[in-house]
């Protein structure tokens, strides 16, 4: 199997949890992106990068561009965590198309998580307080039937270790 490292960006802990689960399953080291300068990329032939989705964009996805040259000859896998439920295929496809460069061939995996309002800070906290206020006012609107929107009122955690199986199986198959 490939020698891999997991690098993640996590603000409220969901991506960190998934990164650690992946690290345990694949027996590889796990680093927050803030410590990625400590990672000797030359020691690995596979890099798995993950971040939370914020307004469609994967947090920390710039990491991919920054290290693209170092990735030549290395396999890169991208994963995202988000409040969107796994059955909302079109929304997840939009995340893929907004973040995975076209024709890059970078495998992409999405894992459902939730919202943790207690751990949010700064602009995220401010933005989400406005969004939740809007949700409350439009509770009869049909958009509010969307399950992510309906769930948004309070913190919740729908993450599950079993969601990482497709990524783990993919890595084990190459
Ligand atoms: C400001 C903000 C915007 C978000 N936008 C989205 C989004 O567009 N789609 C989604 O599925 N989840 C969205 N979420 C939920 C996060 O993606 C989810 O909580 C994620 O797992 C956070 O990862 P982290 O805890 O590792 O930072 C948003 C959360 C915040 C705070």
Tab-separated table of N, CA and C in Angstrom, residues 37-98:
chain	number	residue	atom	x	y	z
A	37	UNK	N	4.310	22.497	7.507
A	37	UNK	CA	5.741	22.728	7.234
A	37	UNK	C	6.617	21.675	7.916
A	38	UNK	N	6.039	20.941	8.874
A	38	UNK	CA	6.802	19.881	9.547
A	38	UNK	C	6.766	18.567	8.774
A	39	UNK	N	5.921	18.529	7.716
A	39	UNK	CA	5.748	17.276	6.978
A	39	UNK	C	6.820	17.174	5.895
A	40	UNK	N	7.564	16.086	5.917
A	40	UNK	CA	8.552	15.862	4.850
A	40	UNK	C	7.841	15.144	3.716
A	41	UNK	N	7.337	15.938	2.766
A	41	UNK	CA	6.507	15.347	1.702
A	41	UNK	C	7.247	14.275	0.920
A	42	UNK	N	8.577	14.446	0.858
A	42	UNK	CA	9.350	13.454	0.086
A	42	UNK	C	9.257	12.053	0.686
A	43	UNK	N	8.840	11.977	1.966
A	43	UNK	CA	8.739	10.670	2.633
A	43	UNK	C	7.467	9.904	2.247
A	44	UNK	N	6.564	10.583	1.553
A	44	UNK	CA	5.249	9.975	1.277
A	44	UNK	C	5.005	9.903	-0.222
A	45	UNK	N	4.244	8.895	-0.631
A	45	UNK	CA	3.836	8.925	-2.042
A	45	UNK	C	2.338	9.220	-2.195
A	46	UNK	N	1.677	9.441	-1.065
A	46	UNK	CA	0.270	9.853	-1.154
A	46	UNK	C	-0.041	10.900	-0.082
A	47	UNK	N	-0.717	11.968	-0.501
A	47	UNK	CA	-1.137	13.011	0.426
A	47	UNK	C	-2.662	13.083	0.379
A	48	UNK	N	-3.292	12.966	1.556
A	48	UNK	CA	-4.754	13.076	1.645
A	48	UNK	C	-5.046	14.397	2.339
A	49	UNK	N	-5.706	15.312	1.626
A	49	UNK	CA	-5.989	16.621	2.225
A	49	UNK	C	-7.489	16.790	2.447
A	50	UNK	N	-7.875	17.326	3.610
A	50	UNK	CA	-9.291	17.558	3.883
A	50	UNK	C	-9.549	18.882	4.569
A	51	UNK	N	-10.750	19.427	4.335
A	51	UNK	CA	-11.164	20.668	4.997
A	51	UNK	C	-12.684	20.758	5.032
A	52	UNK	N	-13.191	21.637	5.881
A	52	UNK	CA	-14.640	21.858	5.963
A	52	UNK	C	-15.118	22.758	4.831
A	53	UNK	N	-16.372	22.578	4.428
A	53	UNK	CA	-16.937	23.411	3.347
A	53	UNK	C	-17.471	24.708	3.961
A	54	UNK	N	-17.087	25.839	3.372
A	54	UNK	CA	-17.625	27.142	3.790
A	54	UNK	C	-18.134	27.862	2.570
A	55	UNK	N	-19.473	28.005	2.521
A	55	UNK	CA	-20.115	28.624	1.357
A	55	UNK	C	-19.582	27.994	0.071
A	56	UNK	N	-19.509	26.681	0.069
A	56	UNK	CA	-19.141	25.935	-1.140
A	56	UNK	C	-17.655	25.698	-1.315
A	57	UNK	N	-16.831	26.487	-0.655
A	57	UNK	CA	-15.379	26.376	-0.833
A	57	UNK	C	-14.781	25.518	0.283
A	58	UNK	N	-13.848	24.658	-0.053
A	58	UNK	CA	-13.223	23.826	0.975
A	58	UNK	C	-12.161	24.650	1.696
A	59	UNK	N	-12.311	24.733	3.012
A	59	UNK	CA	-11.375	25.498	3.823
A	59	UNK	C	-9.963	24.939	3.643
A	60	UNK	N	-9.014	25.824	3.361
A	60	UNK	CA	-7.617	25.396	3.262
A	60	UNK	C	-7.248	24.777	1.936
A	61	UNK	N	-8.196	24.797	0.963
A	61	UNK	CA	-7.935	24.107	-0.308
A	61	UNK	C	-6.757	24.750	-1.071
A	62	UNK	N	-6.414	25.966	-0.662
A	62	UNK	CA	-5.234	26.636	-1.257
A	62	UNK	C	-3.985	25.770	-1.077
A	63	UNK	N	-4.015	24.946	-0.033
A	63	UNK	CA	-2.886	24.049	0.241
A	63	UNK	C	-2.515	23.252	-1.011
A	64	UNK	N	-3.548	22.852	-1.747
A	64	UNK	CA	-3.326	22.032	-2.939
A	64	UNK	C	-2.492	22.791	-3.961
A	65	UNK	N	-2.862	24.071	-4.195
A	65	UNK	CA	-2.116	24.863	-5.177
A	65	UNK	C	-0.684	25.091	-4.698
A	66	UNK	N	-0.610	25.432	-3.398
A	66	UNK	CA	0.699	25.780	-2.832
A	66	UNK	C	1.698	24.626	-2.970
A	67	UNK	N	1.201	23.417	-2.777
A	67	UNK	CA	2.103	22.274	-2.772
A	67	UNK	C	2.039	21.445	-4.053
A	68	UNK	N	1.375	22.011	-5.084
A	68	UNK	CA	1.186	21.212	-6.299
A	68	UNK	C	2.510	20.718	-6.881
A	69	UNK	N	3.520	21.577	-6.886
A	69	UNK	CA	4.801	21.162	-7.448
A	69	UNK	C	5.388	20.003	-6.652
A	70	UNK	N	5.246	20.106	-5.325
A	70	UNK	CA	5.779	19.024	-4.489
A	70	UNK	C	5.009	17.737	-4.724
A	71	UNK	N	3.774	17.880	-5.247
A	71	UNK	CA	2.939	16.695	-5.436
A	71	UNK	C	3.269	15.933	-6.711
A	72	UNK	N	4.159	16.498	-7.548
A	72	UNK	CA	4.395	15.779	-8.794
A	72	UNK	C	4.966	14.400	-8.448
A	73	UNK	N	4.359	13.394	-9.044
A	73	UNK	CA	4.774	12.022	-8.741
A	73	UNK	C	4.117	11.475	-7.480
A	74	UNK	N	3.346	12.334	-6.770
A	74	UNK	CA	2.628	11.844	-5.576
A	74	UNK	C	1.143	11.832	-5.872
A	75	UNK	N	0.467	10.903	-5.270
A	75	UNK	CA	-0.977	10.813	-5.430
A	75	UNK	C	-1.614	11.769	-4.433
A	76	UNK	N	-2.562	12.570	-4.896
A	76	UNK	CA	-3.275	13.491	-4.015
A	76	UNK	C	-4.741	13.100	-3.961
A	77	UNK	N	-5.279	13.048	-2.750
A	77	UNK	CA	-6.711	12.767	-2.563
A	77	UNK	C	-7.295	13.914	-1.748
A	78	UNK	N	-8.481	14.364	-2.136
A	78	UNK	CA	-9.107	15.485	-1.447
A	78	UNK	C	-10.390	15.011	-0.773
A	79	UNK	N	-10.612	15.465	0.479
A	79	UNK	CA	-11.928	15.212	1.071
A	79	UNK	C	-12.452	16.484	1.718
A	80	UNK	N	-13.770	16.549	1.780
A	80	UNK	CA	-14.426	17.699	2.385
A	80	UNK	C	-15.433	17.202	3.401
A	81	UNK	N	-15.623	17.999	4.477
A	81	UNK	CA	-16.703	17.711	5.422
A	81	UNK	C	-17.670	18.880	5.369
A	82	UNK	N	-18.947	18.590	5.499
A	82	UNK	CA	-19.933	19.665	5.423
A	82	UNK	C	-21.246	19.260	6.055
A	83	UNK	N	-22.076	20.278	6.278
A	83	UNK	CA	-23.380	20.031	6.895
A	83	UNK	C	-24.372	19.419	5.902
A	84	UNK	N	-24.082	19.523	4.613
A	84	UNK	CA	-24.965	18.938	3.610
A	84	UNK	C	-25.035	17.429	3.793
A	85	UNK	N	-26.254	16.863	3.875
A	85	UNK	CA	-26.352	15.400	4.025
A	85	UNK	C	-25.819	14.662	2.792
A	86	UNK	N	-25.361	13.454	2.999
A	86	UNK	CA	-24.723	12.698	1.907
A	86	UNK	C	-25.667	12.400	0.745
A	87	UNK	N	-26.988	12.429	1.007
A	87	UNK	CA	-27.896	12.108	-0.106
A	87	UNK	C	-28.174	13.314	-1.012
A	88	UNK	N	-27.624	14.476	-0.690
A	88	UNK	CA	-27.832	15.647	-1.564
A	88	UNK	C	-26.733	15.699	-2.620
A	89	UNK	N	-26.884	14.776	-3.572
A	89	UNK	CA	-25.838	14.510	-4.562
A	89	UNK	C	-25.462	15.762	-5.363
A	90	UNK	N	-26.495	16.538	-5.774
A	90	UNK	CA	-26.193	17.705	-6.618
A	90	UNK	C	-25.376	18.739	-5.857
A	91	UNK	N	-25.737	18.978	-4.590
A	91	UNK	CA	-25.002	19.963	-3.774
A	91	UNK	C	-23.550	19.501	-3.599
A	92	UNK	N	-23.364	18.199	-3.422
A	92	UNK	CA	-22.006	17.677	-3.220
A	92	UNK	C	-21.208	17.773	-4.528
A	93	UNK	N	-21.911	17.550	-5.644
A	93	UNK	CA	-21.250	17.702	-6.952
A	93	UNK	C	-20.785	19.139	-7.157
A	94	UNK	N	-21.609	20.101	-6.665
A	94	UNK	CA	-21.222	21.521	-6.789
A	94	UNK	C	-19.947	21.791	-5.982
A	95	UNK	N	-19.863	21.179	-4.805
A	95	UNK	CA	-18.646	21.350	-3.989
A	95	UNK	C	-17.446	20.798	-4.762
A	96	UNK	N	-17.651	19.630	-5.373
A	96	UNK	CA	-16.555	19.046	-6.151
A	96	UNK	C	-16.135	20.006	-7.270
A	97	UNK	N	-17.135	20.508	-8.031
A	97	UNK	CA	-16.759	21.311	-9.195
A	97	UNK	C	-16.164	22.659	-8.790
A	98	UNK	N	-16.537	23.177	-7.598
A	98	UNK	CA	-15.966	24.453	-7.145
A	98	UNK	C	-14.549	24.308	-6.609
